[in-house]
Structures are given as structure tokens and as C-alpha cells.
Coordinates of C-alpha atoms in Angstrom, one line a residue:
X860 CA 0.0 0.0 0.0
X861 CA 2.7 2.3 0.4
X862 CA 4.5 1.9 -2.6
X863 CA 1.4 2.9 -4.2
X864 CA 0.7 5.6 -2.3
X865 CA 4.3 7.4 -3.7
X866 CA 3.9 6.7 -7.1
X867 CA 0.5 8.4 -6.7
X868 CA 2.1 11.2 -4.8
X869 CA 4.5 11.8 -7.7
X870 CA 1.9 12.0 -9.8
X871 CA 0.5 14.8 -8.1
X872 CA 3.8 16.7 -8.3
X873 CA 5.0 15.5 -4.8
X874 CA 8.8 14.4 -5.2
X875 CA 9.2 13.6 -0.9
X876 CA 6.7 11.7 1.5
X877 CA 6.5 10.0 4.4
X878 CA 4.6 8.1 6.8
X879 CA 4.4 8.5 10.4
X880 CA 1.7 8.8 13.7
X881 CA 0.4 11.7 14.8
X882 CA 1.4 11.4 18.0
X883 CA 4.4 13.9 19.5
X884 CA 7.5 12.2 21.6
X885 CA 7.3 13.8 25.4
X886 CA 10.9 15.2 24.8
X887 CA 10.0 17.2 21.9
X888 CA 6.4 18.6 23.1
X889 CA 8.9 19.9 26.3
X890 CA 11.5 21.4 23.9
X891 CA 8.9 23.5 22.6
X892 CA 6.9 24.5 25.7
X893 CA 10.1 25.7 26.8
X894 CA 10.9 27.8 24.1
X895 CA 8.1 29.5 24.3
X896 CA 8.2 30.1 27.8
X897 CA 12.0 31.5 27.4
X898 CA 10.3 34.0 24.9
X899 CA 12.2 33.4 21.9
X900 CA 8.9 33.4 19.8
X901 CA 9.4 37.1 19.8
X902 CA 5.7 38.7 19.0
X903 CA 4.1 35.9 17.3
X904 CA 1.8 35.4 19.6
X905 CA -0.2 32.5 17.7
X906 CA 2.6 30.4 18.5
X907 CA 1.5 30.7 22.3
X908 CA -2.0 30.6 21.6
X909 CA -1.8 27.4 19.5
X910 CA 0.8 25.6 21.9
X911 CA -1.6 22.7 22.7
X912 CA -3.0 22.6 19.3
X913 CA 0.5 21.8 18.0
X914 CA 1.4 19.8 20.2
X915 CA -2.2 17.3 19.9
X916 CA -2.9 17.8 16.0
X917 CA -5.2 14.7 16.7
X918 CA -8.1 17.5 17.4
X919 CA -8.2 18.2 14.1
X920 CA -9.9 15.3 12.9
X921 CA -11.1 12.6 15.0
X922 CA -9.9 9.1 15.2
X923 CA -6.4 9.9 13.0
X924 CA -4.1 7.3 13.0
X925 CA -1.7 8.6 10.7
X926 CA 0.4 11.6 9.0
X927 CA 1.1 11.6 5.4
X928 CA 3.8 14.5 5.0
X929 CA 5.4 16.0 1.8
X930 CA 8.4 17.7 1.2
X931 CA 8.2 20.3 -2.0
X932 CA 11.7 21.3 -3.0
X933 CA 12.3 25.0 -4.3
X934 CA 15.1 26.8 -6.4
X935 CA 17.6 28.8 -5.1
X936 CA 17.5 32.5 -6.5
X937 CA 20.1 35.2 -5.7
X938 CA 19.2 38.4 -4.8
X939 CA 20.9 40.7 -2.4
X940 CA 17.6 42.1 -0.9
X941 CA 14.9 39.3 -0.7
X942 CA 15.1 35.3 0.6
X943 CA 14.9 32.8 -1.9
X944 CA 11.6 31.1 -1.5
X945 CA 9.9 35.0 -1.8
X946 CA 11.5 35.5 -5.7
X947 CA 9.3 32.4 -6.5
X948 CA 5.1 32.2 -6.9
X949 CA 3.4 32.1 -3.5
X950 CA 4.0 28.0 -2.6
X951 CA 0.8 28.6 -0.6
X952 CA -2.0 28.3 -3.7
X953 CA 0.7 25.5 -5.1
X954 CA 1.1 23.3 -2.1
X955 CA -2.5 23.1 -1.3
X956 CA -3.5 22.3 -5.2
X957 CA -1.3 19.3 -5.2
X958 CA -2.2 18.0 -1.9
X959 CA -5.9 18.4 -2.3
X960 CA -5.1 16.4 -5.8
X961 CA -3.6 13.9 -4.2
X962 CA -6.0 14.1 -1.5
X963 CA -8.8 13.1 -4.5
X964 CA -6.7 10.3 -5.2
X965 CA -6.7 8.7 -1.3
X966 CA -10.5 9.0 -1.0
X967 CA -10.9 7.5 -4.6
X968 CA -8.3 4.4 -3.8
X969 CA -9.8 4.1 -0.4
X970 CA -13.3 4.3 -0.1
X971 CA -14.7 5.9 3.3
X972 CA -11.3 7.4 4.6
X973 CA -10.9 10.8 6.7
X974 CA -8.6 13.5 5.3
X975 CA -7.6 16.7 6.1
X976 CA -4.5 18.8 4.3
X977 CA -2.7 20.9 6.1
X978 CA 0.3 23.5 5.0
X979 CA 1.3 26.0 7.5
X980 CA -1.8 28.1 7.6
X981 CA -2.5 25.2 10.0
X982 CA -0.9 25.3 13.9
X983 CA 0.8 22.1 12.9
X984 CA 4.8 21.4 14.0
X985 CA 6.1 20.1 10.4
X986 CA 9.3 19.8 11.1
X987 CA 8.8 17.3 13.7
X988 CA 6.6 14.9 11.3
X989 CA 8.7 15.1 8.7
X990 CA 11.9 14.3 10.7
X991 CA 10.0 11.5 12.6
X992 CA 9.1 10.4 9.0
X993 CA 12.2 10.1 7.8
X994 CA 12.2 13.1 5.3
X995 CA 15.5 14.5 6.3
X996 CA 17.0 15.5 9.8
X997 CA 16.4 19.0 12.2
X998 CA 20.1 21.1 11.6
X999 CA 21.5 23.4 13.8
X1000 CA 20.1 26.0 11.9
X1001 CA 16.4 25.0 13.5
X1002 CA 15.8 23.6 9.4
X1003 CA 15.2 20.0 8.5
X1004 CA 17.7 19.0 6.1
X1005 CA 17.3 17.0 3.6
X1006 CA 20.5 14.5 1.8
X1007 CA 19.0 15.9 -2.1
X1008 CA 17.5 19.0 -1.1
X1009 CA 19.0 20.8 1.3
X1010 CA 17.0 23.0 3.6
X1011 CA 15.2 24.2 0.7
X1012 CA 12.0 22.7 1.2
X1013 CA 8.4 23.8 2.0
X1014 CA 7.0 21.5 4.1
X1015 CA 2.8 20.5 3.9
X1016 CA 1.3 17.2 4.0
X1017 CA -2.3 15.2 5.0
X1018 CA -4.0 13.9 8.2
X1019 CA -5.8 10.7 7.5
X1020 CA -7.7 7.9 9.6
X1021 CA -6.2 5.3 7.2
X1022 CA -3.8 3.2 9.1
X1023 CA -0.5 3.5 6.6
X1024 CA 2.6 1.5 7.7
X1025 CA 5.0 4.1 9.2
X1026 CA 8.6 5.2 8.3
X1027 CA 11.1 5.5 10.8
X1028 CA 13.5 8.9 11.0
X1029 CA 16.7 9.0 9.1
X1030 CA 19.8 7.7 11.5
X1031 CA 22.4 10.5 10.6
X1032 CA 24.1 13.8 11.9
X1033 CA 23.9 16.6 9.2
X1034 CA 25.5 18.7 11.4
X1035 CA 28.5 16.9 13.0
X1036 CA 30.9 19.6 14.2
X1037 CA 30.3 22.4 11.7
X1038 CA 29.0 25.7 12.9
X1039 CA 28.5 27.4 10.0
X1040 CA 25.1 28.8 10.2
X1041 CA 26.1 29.8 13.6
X1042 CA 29.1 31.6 13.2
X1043 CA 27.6 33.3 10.5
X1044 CA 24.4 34.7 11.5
X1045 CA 24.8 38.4 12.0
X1046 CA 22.8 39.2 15.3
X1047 CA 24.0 35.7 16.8
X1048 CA 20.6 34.5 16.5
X1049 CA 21.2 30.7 16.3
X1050 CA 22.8 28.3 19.2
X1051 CA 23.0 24.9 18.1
X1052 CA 19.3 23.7 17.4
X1053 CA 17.8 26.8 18.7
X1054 CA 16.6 30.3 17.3
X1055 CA 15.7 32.9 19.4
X1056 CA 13.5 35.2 17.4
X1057 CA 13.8 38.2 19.3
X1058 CA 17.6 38.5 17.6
X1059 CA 16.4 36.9 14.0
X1060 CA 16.6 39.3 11.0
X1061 CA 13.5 36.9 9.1
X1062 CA 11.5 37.1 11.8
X1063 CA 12.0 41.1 12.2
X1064 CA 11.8 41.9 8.5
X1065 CA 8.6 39.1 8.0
X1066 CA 6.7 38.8 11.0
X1067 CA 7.5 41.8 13.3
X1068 CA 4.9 44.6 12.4
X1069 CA 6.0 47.2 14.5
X1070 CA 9.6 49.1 15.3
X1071 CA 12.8 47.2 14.5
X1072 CA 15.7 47.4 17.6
X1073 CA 18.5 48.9 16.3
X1074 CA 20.9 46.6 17.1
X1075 CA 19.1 44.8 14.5
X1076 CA 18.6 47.0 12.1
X1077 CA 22.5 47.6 12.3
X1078 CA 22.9 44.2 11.0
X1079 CA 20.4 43.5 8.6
X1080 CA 22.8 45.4 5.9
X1081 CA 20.2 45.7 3.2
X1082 CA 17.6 42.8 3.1
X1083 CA 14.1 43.7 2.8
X1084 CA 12.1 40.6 3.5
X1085 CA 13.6 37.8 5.1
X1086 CA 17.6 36.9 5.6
X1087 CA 18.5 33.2 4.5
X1088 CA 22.2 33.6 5.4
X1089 CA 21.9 30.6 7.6
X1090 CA 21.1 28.4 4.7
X1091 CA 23.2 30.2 2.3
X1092 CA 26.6 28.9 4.5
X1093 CA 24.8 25.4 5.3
X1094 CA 27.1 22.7 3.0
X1095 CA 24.0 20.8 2.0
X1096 CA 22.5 23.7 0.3
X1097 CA 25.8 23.6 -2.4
X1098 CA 23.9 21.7 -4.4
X1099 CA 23.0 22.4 -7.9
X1100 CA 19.6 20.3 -8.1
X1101 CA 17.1 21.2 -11.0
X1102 CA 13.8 22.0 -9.4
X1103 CA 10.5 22.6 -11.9
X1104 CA 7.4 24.0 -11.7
X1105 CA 7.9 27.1 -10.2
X1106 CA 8.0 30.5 -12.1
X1107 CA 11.0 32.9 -10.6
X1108 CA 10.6 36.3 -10.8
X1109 CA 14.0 37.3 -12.2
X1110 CA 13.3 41.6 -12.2
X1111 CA 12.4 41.5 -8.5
X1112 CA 15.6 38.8 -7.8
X1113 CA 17.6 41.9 -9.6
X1114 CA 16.0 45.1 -8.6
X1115 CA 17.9 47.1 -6.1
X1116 CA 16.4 48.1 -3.3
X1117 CA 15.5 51.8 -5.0
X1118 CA 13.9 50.0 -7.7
X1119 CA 11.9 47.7 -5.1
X1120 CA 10.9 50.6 -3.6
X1121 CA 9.5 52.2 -6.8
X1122 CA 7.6 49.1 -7.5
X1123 CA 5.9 48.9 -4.1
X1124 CA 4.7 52.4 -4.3
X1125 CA 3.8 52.3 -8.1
X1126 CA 1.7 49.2 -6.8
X1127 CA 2.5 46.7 -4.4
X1128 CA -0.8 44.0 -5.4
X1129 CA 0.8 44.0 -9.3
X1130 CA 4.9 43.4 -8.1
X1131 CA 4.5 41.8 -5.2
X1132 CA 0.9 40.0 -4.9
X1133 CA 1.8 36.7 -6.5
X1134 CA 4.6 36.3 -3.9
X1135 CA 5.1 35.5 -0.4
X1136 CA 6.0 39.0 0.2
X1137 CA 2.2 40.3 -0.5
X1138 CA 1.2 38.5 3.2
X1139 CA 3.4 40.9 5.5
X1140 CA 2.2 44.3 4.1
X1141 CA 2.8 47.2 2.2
X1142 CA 3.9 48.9 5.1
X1143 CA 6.3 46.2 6.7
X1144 CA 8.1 46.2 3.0
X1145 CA 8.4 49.4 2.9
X1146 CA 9.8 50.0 6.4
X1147 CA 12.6 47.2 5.3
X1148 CA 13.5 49.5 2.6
X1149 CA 14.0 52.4 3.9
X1150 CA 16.5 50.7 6.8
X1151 CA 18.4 49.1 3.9
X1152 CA 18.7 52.4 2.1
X1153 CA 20.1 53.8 5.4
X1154 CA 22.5 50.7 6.2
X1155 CA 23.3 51.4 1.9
X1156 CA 24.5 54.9 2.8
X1157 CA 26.7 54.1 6.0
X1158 CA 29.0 51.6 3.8

């Protein structure tokens, strides 16, 4: 049954799967509770507010017994000003078309089933399931890492009530020694397996709405929407992998940021709305490039 159930994944466009319960080890449930309570979630309040949620995805539909999860690789794109996955179509609309797809095919092979997709609109801890199922393995950037894909992967997947035969994790260390993300993150917001928000230039330039600290603003040189560097100096992104069916948005990967400026003003719905970069606001974008113009000036 599983063999069957990848070759109809690929054929929805799904390159990575796994199996695994829904169920979350005692040891990770405490990992998180505690990071919360340390306060590296920064502002994201939802994070709090969904803790239990996350933790018991079981609520979400009744009498699951297992967690399909997908891994959908993306290309890397350069750009001096804005994270990879945000020069690429919003993964959101893509994501959810292929699962629901393959979500038809489930129902359709096996007649009576429970599903429910879930990407991360849902308060769902992906990372976990797709480490327990074998997908790839947690780094100490915080990312899971996968042997063919790098970090570079959004992560989605479906909660069924159809018992599936489950994978086990992957038995290896990405990381061993090597510090790299570490050393190089600019507002030392990484310690080995854990990112503390508050001092992350992603979360500040994505998901903070309000003042940046300077002390990060110091350092965010002149990215406008997320930072990346972190997977930029990780080993198992140097990898040249061919990934289709996703259209890159070369004249926003090579505007500067005056020229990303004159685009959001002209219209930020036309440049911008097809990208990840519509979600955090005009405004937020905006902010981010007028600290970069600043941080442009002082070099």
C-alpha cells in the first residue's frame, strides 16, 4: 500500500513523502513548551496561543491514526535584498492544489477514509513529522535538512484515519561539528538547534509589524524581506539540483532596493501579490527598505 501511495504522490507533483503517527515524543512537546516560555517566539503570539494545538494535532480530525507529510523542494535565487523562497510564486496556492489532488486520489483508492491537508496556515509542528518520517534531519540552523535538497523545502502534507505502515526517522548527523550557520548569522541569533527570534533578522523583516531594535537593524545590511544567510553557508545547500514547476521572478531577484521601492509604491498588489511578500504588508516592505537604504548609505 505504500509503494502505491508514492507513485501516486509523484503523480501529483510531490517528489518527498513519508509516513508516520500523529502522535508527538514527550521530549519534543517539552522542547517546545520551553521555548516559548523562554520567549524566543518574539511577538508571534499565535505560537502561544496554538501551543496545545501543535502539540495534539489529533483534534483536528477525529480518530487519526496517521500523517502523510510532503516535502516540495524549491530553487535557489540570488538576490541581495529578498530570501529565496519570496522571488518564487506564493507556494501557498501551489502546495494546497497538489495536496488536495492527491487528496482526491486517497479518497478514490480508499473508499470511506478521513482526510484533512494541512500547509502552514494550520498550527501544525512540520518539522517534527517530517523528521520522525524520515524526510530528512532537524540542523542546527532550527531547518530540516534533507540529503538531495538541502533546507530548501516547504514543508505541507495530510492527516488521515487510514492506518499507513510508518517510516522511521533518518539515522544521521547533518551537522556533525560544523557551525556554520552559527558563526555566521549576523545578530547571533542561532545556538545549536535553537533560534531565538527576538535577535532573528527573518522574523524582524517578515513577521515583526512594528519598530525594529536597532541593534538589528545595524545588521540587517540591506535585506528587505527575510535573511537566509543561515542556509546560504549550510554545506547541504551547495547543491545544484534542477527543481521545476515554479515560475522565478528574475526583475524583482535583480532590482535594487531603489527599484523595489518604486515598484511597491507604483503598486505593491501588481509586483508583489503573487509572492510570499504580499502577506506581510505594504507597510512592513516598505519599512525594510528604507532601513536598507540607510544601512546602503553608512557603507
Amino acid at each position: 500500500m505504500n509503494q502505491k501511495i508514492r507513485e501516486a504522490a509523484l503523480g501529483a507533483g510531490i517528489p518527498l513523502i513519508g509516513f508516520c503517527t500523529p502522535q508527538i515524543d514527550t521530549r519534543t512537546k517539552n522542547a517546545f513548551q520551553n521555548w516559548l516560555e523562554t520567549g524566543m517566539h518574539a511577538d508571534m503570539a499565535y505560537l502561544h496561543k496554538t501551543r496545545n494545538t501543535r502539540r495534539v494535532i489529533e483534534e483536528f480530525l477525529p480518530g487519526q491514526k496517521s500523517v502523510i507529510i510532503c516535502g516540495f523542494p524549491y530553487p535557489a535565487v540570488e538576490s541581495k535584498h529578498v530570501v529565496s523562497y519570496a522571488l518564487i510564486n506564493d507556494y501557498h496556492a501551489l502546495l494546497h492544489e497538489k495536496l488536495e489532488t492527491f487528496c482526491l486520489y486517497l479518497t478514490k483508492a480508499f473508499s470511506g477514509i478521513k482526510t484533512k491537508v494541512f500547509i502552514d496556515t494550520l498550527p501544525v509542528l512540520e518539522k517534527v513529522y517530517a523528521s520522525k518520517a524520515g524526510l530528512g534531519c532537524i540542523g542546527k540552523n532550527t531547518l530540516l535538512l534533507s540529503k538531495k535538497y538541502g533546507s530548501r523545502l516547504f514543508l505541507g502534507g495530510i492527516m488521515t484515519d487510514l492506518e499507513i505502515e510508518h517510516d522511521g526517522p533518518e539515522k544521521w548527523d547533518p551537522c556533525g561539528s560544523c557551525r556554520k550557520c552559527i558563526d555566521a548569522c549576523p545578530t547571533r541569533a542561532l545556538d545549536a538547534y535553537v533560534l531565538d527570534a527576538r535577535k532573528c533578522i527573518s522574523y524582524h523583516t517578515i513577521e515583526n509589524k512594528g519598530e525594529i531594535p536597532e541593534d538589528i537593524t545595524e545588521k540587517m545590511g540591506e535585506m528587505v524581506y527575510g535573511c537566509g544567510i543561515c542556509e546560504k553557508v549550510c554545506p547541504w545547500n551547495n547543491k545544484n539540483t534542477v527543481v521545476p514547476g515554479w515560475d522565478v521572478y528574475e526583475d524583482l531577484a535583480n532590482a535594487d532596493v531603489e527599484t523595489l521601492k518604486i515598484l511597491a509604491g507604483e503598486s505593491f498588489k501588481k509586483h508583489f501579490g503573487k509572492t510570499p511578500v504580499y502577506h506581510s504588508g505594504k507597510r512592513v516592505f516598505l519599512r525594510n527598505i528604507v532601513i536598507a537604504v540607510a544601512n546602503k548609505a553608512r557603507q
